Coordinates of C-alpha atoms in Angstrom, one line a residue:
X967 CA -10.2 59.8 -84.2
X968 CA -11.3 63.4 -84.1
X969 CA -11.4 65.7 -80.9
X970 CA -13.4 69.1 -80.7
X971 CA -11.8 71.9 -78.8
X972 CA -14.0 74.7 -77.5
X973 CA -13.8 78.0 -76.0
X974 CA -10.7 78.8 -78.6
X975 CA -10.6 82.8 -78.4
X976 CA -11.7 83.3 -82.3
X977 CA -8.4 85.5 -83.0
X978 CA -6.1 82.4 -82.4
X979 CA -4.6 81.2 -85.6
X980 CA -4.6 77.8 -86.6
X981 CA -0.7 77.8 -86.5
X982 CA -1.0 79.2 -83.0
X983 CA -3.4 76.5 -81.9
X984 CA -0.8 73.8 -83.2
X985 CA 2.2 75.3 -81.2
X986 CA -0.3 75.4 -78.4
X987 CA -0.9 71.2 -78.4
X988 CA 2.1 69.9 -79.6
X989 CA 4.2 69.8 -76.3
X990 CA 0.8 68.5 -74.4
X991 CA 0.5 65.5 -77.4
X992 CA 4.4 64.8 -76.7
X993 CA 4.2 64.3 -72.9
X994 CA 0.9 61.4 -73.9
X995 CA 3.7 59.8 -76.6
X996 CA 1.5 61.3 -79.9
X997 CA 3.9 63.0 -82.3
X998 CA 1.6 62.6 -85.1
X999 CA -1.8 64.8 -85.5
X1000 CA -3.2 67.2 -87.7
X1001 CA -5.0 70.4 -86.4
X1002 CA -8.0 72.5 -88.4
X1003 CA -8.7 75.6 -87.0
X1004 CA -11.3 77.6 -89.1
X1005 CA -10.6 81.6 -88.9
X1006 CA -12.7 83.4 -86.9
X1007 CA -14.0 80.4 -85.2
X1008 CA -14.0 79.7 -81.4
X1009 CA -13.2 75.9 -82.2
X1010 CA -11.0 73.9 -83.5
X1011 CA -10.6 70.5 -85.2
X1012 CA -7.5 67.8 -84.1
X1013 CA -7.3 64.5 -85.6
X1014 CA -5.4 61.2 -84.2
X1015 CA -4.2 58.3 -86.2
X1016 CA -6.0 55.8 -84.7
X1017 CA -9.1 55.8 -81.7
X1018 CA -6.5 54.8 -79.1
X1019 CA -4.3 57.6 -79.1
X1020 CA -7.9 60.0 -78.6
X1021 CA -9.3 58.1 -76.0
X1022 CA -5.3 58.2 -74.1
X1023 CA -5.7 62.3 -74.7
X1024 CA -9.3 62.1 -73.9
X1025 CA -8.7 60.5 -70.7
X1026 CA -6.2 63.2 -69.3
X1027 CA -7.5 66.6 -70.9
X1028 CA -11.2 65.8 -72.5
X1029 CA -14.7 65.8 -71.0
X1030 CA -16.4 62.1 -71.1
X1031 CA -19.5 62.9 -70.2
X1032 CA -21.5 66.0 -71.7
X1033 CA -22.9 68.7 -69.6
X1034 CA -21.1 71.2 -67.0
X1035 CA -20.8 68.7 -64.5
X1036 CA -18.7 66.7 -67.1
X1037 CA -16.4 69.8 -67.3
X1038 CA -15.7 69.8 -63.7
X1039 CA -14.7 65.8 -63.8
X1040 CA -11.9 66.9 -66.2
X1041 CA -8.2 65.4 -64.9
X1042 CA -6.3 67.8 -66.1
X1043 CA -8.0 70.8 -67.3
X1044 CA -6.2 72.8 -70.4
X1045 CA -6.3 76.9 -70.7
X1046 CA -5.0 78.5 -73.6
X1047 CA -5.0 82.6 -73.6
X1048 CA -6.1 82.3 -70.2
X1049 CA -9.2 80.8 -71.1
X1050 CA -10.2 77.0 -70.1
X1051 CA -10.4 74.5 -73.1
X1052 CA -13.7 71.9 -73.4
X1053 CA -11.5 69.2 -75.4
X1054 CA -14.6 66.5 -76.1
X1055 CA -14.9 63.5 -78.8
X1056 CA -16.5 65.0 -82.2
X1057 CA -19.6 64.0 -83.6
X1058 CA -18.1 64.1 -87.3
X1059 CA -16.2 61.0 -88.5
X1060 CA -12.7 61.9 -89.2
X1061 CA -11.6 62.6 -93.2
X1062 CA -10.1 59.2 -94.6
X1063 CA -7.7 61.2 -96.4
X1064 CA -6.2 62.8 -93.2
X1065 CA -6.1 59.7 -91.3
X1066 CA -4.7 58.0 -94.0
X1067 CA -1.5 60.8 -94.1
X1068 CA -1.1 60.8 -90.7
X1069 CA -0.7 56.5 -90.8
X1070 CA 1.7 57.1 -93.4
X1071 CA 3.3 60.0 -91.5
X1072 CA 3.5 58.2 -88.3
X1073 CA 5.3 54.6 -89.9
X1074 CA 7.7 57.1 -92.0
X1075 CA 9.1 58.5 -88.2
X1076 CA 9.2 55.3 -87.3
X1077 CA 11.6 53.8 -89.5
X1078 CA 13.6 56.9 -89.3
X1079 CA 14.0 56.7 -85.6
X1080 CA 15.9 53.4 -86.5
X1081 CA 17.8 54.4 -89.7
X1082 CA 21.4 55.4 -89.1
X1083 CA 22.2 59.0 -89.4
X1084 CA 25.4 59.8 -91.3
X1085 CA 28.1 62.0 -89.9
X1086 CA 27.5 65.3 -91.5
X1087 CA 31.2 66.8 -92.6
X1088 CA 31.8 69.7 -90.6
X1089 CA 31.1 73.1 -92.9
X1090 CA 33.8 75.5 -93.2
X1091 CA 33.5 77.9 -90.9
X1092 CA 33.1 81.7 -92.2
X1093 CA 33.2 84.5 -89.5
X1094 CA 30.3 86.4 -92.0
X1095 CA 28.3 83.7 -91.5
X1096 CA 28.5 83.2 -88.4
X1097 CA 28.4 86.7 -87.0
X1098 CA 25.3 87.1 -84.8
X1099 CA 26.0 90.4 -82.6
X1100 CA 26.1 94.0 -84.9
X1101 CA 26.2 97.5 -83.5
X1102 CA 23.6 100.2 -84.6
X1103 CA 23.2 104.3 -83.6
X1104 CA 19.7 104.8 -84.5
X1105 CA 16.3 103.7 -83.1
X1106 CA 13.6 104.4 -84.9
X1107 CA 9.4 103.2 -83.8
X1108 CA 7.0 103.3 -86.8
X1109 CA 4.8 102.2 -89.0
X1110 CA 4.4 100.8 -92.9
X1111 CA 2.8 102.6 -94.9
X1112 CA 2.7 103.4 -99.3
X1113 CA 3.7 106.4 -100.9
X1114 CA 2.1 105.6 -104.4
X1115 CA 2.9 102.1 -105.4
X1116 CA 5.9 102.2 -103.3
X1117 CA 6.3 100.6 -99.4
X1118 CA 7.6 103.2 -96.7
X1119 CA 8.8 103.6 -93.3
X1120 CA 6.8 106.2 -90.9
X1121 CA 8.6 107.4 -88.0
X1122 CA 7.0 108.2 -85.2
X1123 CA 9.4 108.0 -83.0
X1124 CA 13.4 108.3 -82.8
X1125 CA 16.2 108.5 -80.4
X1126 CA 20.0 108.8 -81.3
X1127 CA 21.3 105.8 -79.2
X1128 CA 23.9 103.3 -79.4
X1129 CA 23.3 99.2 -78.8
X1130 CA 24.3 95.6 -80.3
X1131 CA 21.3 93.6 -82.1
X1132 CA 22.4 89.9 -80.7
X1133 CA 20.6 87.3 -83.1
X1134 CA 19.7 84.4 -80.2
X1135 CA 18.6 81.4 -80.8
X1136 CA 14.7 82.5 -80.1
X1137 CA 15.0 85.9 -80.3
X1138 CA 16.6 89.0 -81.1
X1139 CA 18.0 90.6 -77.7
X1140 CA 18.2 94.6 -78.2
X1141 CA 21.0 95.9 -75.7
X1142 CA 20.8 100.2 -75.7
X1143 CA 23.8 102.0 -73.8
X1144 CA 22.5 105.3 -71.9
X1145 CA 21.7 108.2 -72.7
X1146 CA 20.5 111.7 -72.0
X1147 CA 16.9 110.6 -72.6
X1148 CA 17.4 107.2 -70.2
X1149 CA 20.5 106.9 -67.7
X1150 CA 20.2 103.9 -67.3
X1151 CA 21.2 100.5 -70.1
X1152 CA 18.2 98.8 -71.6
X1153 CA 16.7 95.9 -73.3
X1154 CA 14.4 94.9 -75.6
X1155 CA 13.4 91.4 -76.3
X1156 CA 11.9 90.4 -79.9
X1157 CA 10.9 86.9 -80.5
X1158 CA 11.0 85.3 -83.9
X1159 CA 7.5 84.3 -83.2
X1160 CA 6.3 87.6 -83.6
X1161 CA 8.0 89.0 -86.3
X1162 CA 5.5 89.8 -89.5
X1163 CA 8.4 90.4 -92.1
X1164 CA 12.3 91.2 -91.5
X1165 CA 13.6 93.8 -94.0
X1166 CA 17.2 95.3 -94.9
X1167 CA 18.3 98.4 -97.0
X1168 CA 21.3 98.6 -99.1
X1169 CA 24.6 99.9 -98.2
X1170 CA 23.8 103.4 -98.9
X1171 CA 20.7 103.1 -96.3
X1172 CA 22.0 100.6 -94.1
X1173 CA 19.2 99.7 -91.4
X1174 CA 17.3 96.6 -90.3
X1175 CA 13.2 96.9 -89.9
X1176 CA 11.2 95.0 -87.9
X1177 CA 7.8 94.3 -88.3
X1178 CA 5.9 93.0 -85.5
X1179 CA 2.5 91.2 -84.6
X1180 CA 2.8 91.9 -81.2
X1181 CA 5.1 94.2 -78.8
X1182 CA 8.5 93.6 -78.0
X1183 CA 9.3 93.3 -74.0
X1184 CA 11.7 96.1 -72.8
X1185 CA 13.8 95.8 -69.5
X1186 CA 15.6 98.4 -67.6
X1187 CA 19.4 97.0 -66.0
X1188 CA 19.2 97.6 -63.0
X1189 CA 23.2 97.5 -61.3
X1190 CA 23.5 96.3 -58.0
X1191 CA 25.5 98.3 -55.4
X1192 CA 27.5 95.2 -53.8
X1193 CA 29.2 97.7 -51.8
X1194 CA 26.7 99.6 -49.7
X1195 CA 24.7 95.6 -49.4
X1196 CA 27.9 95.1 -47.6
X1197 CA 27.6 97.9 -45.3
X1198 CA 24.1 97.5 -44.7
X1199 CA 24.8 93.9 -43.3
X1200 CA 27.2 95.2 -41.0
X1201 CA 25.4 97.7 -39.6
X1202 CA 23.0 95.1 -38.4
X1203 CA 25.2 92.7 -37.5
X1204 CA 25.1 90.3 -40.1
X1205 CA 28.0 88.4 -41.8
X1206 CA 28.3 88.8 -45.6
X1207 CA 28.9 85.6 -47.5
X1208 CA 30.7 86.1 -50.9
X1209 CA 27.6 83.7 -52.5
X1210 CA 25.3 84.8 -55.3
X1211 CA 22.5 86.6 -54.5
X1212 CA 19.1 86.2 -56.1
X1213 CA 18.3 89.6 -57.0
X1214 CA 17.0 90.6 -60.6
X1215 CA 19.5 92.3 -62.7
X1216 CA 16.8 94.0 -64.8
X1217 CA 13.3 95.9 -64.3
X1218 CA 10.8 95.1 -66.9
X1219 CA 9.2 98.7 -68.1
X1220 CA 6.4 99.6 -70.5
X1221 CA 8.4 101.3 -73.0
X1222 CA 12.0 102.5 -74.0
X1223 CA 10.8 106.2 -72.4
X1224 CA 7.6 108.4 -72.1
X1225 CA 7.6 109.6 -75.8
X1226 CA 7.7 106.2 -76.9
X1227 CA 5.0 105.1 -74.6
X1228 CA 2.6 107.3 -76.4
X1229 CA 2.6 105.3 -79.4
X1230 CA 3.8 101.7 -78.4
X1231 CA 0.9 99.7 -77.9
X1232 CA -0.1 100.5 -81.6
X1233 CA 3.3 101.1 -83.7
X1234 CA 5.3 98.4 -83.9
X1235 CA 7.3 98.7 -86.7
X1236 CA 11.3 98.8 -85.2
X1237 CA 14.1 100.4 -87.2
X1238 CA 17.8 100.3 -86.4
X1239 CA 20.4 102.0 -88.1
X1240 CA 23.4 99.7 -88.5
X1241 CA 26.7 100.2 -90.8
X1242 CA 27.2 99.7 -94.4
X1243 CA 29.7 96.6 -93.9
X1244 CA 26.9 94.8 -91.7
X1245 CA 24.2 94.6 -94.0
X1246 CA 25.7 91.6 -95.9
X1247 CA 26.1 90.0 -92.6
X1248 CA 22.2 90.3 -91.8
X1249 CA 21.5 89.0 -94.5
X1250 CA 23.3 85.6 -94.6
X1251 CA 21.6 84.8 -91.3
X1252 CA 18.8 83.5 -93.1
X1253 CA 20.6 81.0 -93.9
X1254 CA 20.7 79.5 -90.6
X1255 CA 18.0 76.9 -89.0
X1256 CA 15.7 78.6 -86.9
X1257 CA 15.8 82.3 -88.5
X1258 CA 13.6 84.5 -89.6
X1259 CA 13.5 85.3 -93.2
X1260 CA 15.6 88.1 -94.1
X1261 CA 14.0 90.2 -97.7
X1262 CA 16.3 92.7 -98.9
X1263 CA 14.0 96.0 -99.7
X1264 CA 15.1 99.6 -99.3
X1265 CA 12.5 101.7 -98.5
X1266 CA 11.8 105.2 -97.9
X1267 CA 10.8 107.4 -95.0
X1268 CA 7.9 109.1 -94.9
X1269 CA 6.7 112.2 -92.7
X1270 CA 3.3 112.4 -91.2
X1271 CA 1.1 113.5 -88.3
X1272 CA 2.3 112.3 -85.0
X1273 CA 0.6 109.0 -84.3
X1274 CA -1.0 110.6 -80.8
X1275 CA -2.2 113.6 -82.8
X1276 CA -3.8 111.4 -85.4
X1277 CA -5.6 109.3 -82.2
X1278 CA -6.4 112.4 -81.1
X1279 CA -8.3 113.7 -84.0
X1280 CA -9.9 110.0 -84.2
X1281 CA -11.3 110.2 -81.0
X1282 CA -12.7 113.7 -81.9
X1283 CA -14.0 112.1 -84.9
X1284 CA -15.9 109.1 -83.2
X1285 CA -17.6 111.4 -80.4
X1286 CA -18.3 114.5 -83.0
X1287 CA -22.0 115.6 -84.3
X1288 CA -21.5 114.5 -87.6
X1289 CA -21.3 110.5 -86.6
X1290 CA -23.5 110.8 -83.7
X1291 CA -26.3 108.4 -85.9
X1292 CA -23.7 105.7 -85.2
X1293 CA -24.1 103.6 -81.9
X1294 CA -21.5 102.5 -79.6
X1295 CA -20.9 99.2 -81.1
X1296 CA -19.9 100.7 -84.7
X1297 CA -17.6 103.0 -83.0
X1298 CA -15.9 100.6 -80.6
X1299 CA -15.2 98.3 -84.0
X1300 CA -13.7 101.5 -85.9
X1301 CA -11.7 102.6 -82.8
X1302 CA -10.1 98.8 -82.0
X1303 CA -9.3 99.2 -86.2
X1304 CA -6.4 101.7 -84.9
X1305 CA -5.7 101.0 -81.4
X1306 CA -4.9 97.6 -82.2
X1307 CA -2.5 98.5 -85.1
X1308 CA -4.8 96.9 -87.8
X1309 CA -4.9 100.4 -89.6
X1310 CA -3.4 104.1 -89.3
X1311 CA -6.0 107.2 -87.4
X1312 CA -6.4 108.8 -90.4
X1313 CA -7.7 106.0 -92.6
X1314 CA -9.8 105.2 -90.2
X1315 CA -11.0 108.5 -90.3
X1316 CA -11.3 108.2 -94.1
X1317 CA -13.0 105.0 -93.6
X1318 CA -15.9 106.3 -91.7
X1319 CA -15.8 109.4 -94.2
X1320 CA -16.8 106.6 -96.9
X1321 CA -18.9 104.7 -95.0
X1322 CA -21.5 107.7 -94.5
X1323 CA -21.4 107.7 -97.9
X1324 CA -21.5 103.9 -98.7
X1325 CA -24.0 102.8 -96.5
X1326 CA -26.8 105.8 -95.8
X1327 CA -29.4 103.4 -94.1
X1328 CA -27.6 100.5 -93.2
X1329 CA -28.6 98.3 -90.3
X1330 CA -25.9 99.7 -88.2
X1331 CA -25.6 96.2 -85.9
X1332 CA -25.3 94.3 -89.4
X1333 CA -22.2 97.3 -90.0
X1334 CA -20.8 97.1 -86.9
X1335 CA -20.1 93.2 -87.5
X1336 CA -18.7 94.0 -90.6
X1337 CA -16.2 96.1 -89.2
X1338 CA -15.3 93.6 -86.9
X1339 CA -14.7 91.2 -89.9
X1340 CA -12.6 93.6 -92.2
X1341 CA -9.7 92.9 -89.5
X1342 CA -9.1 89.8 -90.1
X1343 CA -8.8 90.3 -93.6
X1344 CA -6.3 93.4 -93.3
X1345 CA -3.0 92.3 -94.7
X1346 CA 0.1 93.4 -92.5
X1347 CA 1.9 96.3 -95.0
X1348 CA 5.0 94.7 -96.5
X1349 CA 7.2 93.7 -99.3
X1350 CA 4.8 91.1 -99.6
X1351 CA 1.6 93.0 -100.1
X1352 CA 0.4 95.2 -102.8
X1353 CA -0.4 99.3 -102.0
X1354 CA -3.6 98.5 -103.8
X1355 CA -4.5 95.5 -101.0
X1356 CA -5.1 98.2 -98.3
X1357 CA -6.4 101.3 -100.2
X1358 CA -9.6 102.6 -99.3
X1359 CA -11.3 101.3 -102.5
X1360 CA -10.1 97.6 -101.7
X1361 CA -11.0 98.2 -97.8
X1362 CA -14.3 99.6 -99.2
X1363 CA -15.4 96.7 -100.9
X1364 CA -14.2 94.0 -98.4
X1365 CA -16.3 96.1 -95.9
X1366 CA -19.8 95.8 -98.6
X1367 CA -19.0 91.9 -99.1
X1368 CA -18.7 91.5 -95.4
X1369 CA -22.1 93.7 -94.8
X1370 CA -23.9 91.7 -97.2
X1371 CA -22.7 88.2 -96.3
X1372 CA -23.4 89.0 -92.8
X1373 CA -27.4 90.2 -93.7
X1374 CA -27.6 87.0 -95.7
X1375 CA -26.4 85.1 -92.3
X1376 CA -28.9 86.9 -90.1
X1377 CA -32.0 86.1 -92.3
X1378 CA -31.8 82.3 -91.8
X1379 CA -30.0 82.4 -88.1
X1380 CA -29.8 84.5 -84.7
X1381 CA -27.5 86.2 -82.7
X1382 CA -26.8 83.9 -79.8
X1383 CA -27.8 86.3 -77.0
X1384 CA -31.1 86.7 -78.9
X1385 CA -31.2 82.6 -79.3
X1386 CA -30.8 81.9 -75.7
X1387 CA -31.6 84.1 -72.9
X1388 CA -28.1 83.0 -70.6
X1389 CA -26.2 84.2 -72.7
X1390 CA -24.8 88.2 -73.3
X1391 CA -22.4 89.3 -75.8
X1392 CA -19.7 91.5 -74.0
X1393 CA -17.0 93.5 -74.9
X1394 CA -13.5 93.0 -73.8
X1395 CA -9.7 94.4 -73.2
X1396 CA -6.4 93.2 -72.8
X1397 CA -4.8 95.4 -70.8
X1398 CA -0.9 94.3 -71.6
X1399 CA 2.7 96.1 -70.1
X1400 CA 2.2 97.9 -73.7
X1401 CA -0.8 98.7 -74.0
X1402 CA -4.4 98.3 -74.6
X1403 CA -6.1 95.9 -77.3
X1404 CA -9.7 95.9 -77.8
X1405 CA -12.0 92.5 -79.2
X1406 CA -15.1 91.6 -79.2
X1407 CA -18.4 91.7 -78.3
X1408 CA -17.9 87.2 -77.6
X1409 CA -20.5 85.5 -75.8
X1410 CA -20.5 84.7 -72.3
X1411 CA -22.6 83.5 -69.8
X1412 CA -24.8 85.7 -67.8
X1413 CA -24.0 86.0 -64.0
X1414 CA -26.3 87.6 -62.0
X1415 CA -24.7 91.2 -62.4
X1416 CA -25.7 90.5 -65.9
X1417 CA -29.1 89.2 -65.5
X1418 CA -30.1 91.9 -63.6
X1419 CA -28.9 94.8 -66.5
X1420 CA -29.3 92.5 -69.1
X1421 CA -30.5 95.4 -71.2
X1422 CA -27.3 97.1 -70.8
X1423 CA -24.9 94.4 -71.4
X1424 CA -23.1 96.8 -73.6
X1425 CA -21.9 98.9 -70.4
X1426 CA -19.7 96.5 -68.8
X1427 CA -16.1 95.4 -70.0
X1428 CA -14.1 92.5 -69.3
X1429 CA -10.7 92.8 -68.7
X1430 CA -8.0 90.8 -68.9
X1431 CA -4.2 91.5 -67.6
X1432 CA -1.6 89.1 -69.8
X1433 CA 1.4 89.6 -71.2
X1434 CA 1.7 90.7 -74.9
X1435 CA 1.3 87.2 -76.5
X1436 CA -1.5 86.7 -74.6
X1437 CA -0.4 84.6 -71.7
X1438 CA -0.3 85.4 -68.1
X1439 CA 3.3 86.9 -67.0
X1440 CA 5.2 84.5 -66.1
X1441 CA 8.1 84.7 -62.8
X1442 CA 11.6 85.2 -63.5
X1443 CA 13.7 85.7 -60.3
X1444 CA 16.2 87.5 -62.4
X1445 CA 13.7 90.3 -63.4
X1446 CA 11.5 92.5 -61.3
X1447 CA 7.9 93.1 -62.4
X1448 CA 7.1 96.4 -59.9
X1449 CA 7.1 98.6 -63.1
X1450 CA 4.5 96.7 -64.6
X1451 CA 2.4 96.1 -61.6
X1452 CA 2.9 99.3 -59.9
X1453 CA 3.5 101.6 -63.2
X1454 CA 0.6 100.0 -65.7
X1455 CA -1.5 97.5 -64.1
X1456 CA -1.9 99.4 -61.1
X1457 CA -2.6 103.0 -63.2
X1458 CA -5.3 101.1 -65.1
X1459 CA -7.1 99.6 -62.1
X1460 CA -7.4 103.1 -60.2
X1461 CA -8.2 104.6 -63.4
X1462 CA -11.0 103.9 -66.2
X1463 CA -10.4 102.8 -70.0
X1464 CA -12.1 104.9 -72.1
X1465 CA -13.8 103.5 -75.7
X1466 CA -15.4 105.9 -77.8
X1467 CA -15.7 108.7 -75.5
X1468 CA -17.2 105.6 -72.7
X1469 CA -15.0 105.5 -70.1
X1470 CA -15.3 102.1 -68.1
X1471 CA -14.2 102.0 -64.6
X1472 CA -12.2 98.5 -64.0

């Protein structure tokens, strides 16, 4: 049986959406499914062995009758990215060759939850191997880049500082002693989800680089003064029991400190310089269940323009005479290309550079959803990808097949706000405790702020508050959350968010 999932936010990944409905398939006793999730598609595919298992998900979580009254009679309605799932019964037939894998799949977990297991003979223990907790001296905040043929390190940010890297079970738990910069002892969390590609470099350039999808989550310690608690109580006449209290231990913060802050949202590219004698010790971790995968690659370190000067001069760029032919929604797609880390300022200066030269009298809606399209297929820079995969030649002509695919679309079907009059296509922002992160233009339904300026759709900006993977922030009694409510969330709501020289007030 096949079930179609709506309202997917098109940037999900199909290994995302799997993660997302495998604990919700356990708790209904389905182990056993298989998930399609086209790229750059709102919608997704999942298919059951047999009808019984759907209709027992369909019952909890799906709509049985069509329409939006159908969506309110859901039991148990699903939200993913903060946005509600319509999980309904496809009109499609599901492919005989899945179904028939996920029989085979299902009896094969059958008959090995009743096969004996052997006992395992305990490993040798080695103390290299099992190592999990290394110091380092060095921070370092960046971004990959090539110098030639070759891959790179660009600093853009560095701080002499001394910490443990502690390789946990789900993450890797960054512990920095004070300094001059920060007086206080700090944290950094980064998950094993989010790490694009985990790097070492040889004895004589012994660091470990992190490269990241998303933002790591700092935290401040915060020590708490039993003693003047003590005398506090007293004073009002209170007894003091020696029983734990539940205050947080730590402050969640933005970034490591102000200079950092500057370029966080959009570098994230970590660096730590360990010793020689721990680099073999990294590496064998990848041996372990569970870990990342370790590539040993030494790589240089390249000098350029601060990251905020090269935003700056972008930002000139988009609002300058010489691009003023180009409308809001062509600059809103190249500025999201750097303010969401998907390319450097300046080749997104050199990108526009070309495309004045490229496209001379192009339909500039038709370019604009081009752009939009190039960053999905934008390779993360790597030991894995080629310097020719993300030169301007290669962007160039991934930007003309996207143009031209997209004008072949338009000639045999509409935009949906031009097909249907209720619905607008509106820009949006994820305003994060890192940063911000720009997508769109989606399509949403009209309410009646919209339907009266429905000829100025493009004004208005939806904005959405989450946490860096894209869910909401979750409560942890052990942590205060005042320095992102109070020190981001807060800023951004009395303030505006400024897109190509727009500024939206929130």
């Amino acid at each position: 049986m096949e079930v179609f999932v709506r309202n997917l936010p098109q940037e999900a990944t199909e290994k995302q959406v799997k993660q997302y409905f495998r604990p919700i398939l356990a708790e209904l006793s389905i182990n056993v499914f298989h998930c399609q999730k086209p790229r750059n598609k709102g919608y997704a595919k999942i298919t059951l062995p047999d009808r019984q298992l759907g209709q027992r998900f369909l019952s909890v979580h799906g709509q049985l009758t069509p329409g939006f009254e159908g969506f309110k009679t859901v039991k148990k309605q699903l939200r993913h990215m903060n946005r509600p799932l319509n999980c309904s019964l496809s009109n499609n037939s599901p492919d005989e060759y899945v179904l028939k894998s996920l029989e085979r799949e299902q009896v094969e977990k059958a008959i090995a939850k009743w096969r004996p297991v052997p006992t395992p003979k305990a490993p040798a223990v080695d103390n290299k191997l099992t190592r999990r907790i290394f110091d380092f001296n060095i921070i370092h905040c960046g971004a990959m880049d090539y110098v030639g043929s070759d891959l790179a390190f660009v600093p853009y940010y560095g701080q002499i500082r001394s910490g443990r890297l502690t390789f946990g079970r789900r993450f890797v738990l960054v512990d920095s002693n004070p300094s001059v910069v920060t007086t206080s002892a700090q944290q950094m969390e980064i998950p094993y989800s989010s790490i694009q590609s985990l790097m070492t470099g040889r004895s004589t350039n012994p660091c470990v680089t992190f490269s990241l999808e998303v933002a790591p989550r700092f935290y401040e310690k915060v020590p708490l003064d039993e003693n003047n608690l003590i005398n506090g109580m007293n004073r009002l006449g209170l007894k003091y029991f020696q029983k734990k209290q539940n205050v947080p231990n730590r402050r969640r913060t933005t970034a490591i400190d102000s200079s950092h802050r500057a370029i966080v949202a959009s570098c994230l590219c970590y660096r730590f310089q360990v010793y020689p004698a721990d680099v073999a010790c990294i590496l064998a971790l990848k041996r372990l269940p569970g870990y990342p995968d370790i590539v040993p690659w030494d790589t240089a370190v390249l000098k350029q323009t601060p990251f905020h000067v090269q935003m700056t001069h972008l930002n000139g760029a988009l609002n300058a005479n010489q691009y003023q032919e180009y409308p809001f929604e062509l600059k809103f797609q190249l500025q999201r290309l750097a303010q969401n880390g998907y390319l450097p300022p300046y080749k997104v200066i050199q990108l526009m550079q070309m495309m004045r030269q490229t496209f001379p009298n192009a339909d500039t809606s038709s370019l604009a959803d081009a752009v939009r399209k190039l960053a999905c297929h934008i390779p993360y820079p790597g030991a894995e990808t080629e310097a020719t995969e993300l030169s301007l030649h290669t962007l160039r002509d991934l930007l003309v097949n996207n143009y031209n695919k997209i004008l072949r679309e338009r000639q045999y079907s509409k935009d949906l706000s031009t097909k249907y009059e209720q619905i607008a296509m509106i820009y949006k922002a994820m305003v994060t405790p890192a940063g911000i992160y720009l997508s769109g233009p989606e399509p949403e339904m009209k309410n009646r702020v919209l339907r009266k300026y429905s000829a100025f759709t493009s004004f208005f900006l939806q904005v959405n508050f989450a946490d860096e993977d894209g869910e909401q922030i979750r409560y942890d009694r052990t942590t205060s959350l005042d320095g992102v409510y109070q020190e981001r969330f807060k800023v951004v709501l009395e303030g505006n968010i400024t897109i190509a020289g727009r500024p939206y007030e929130v």
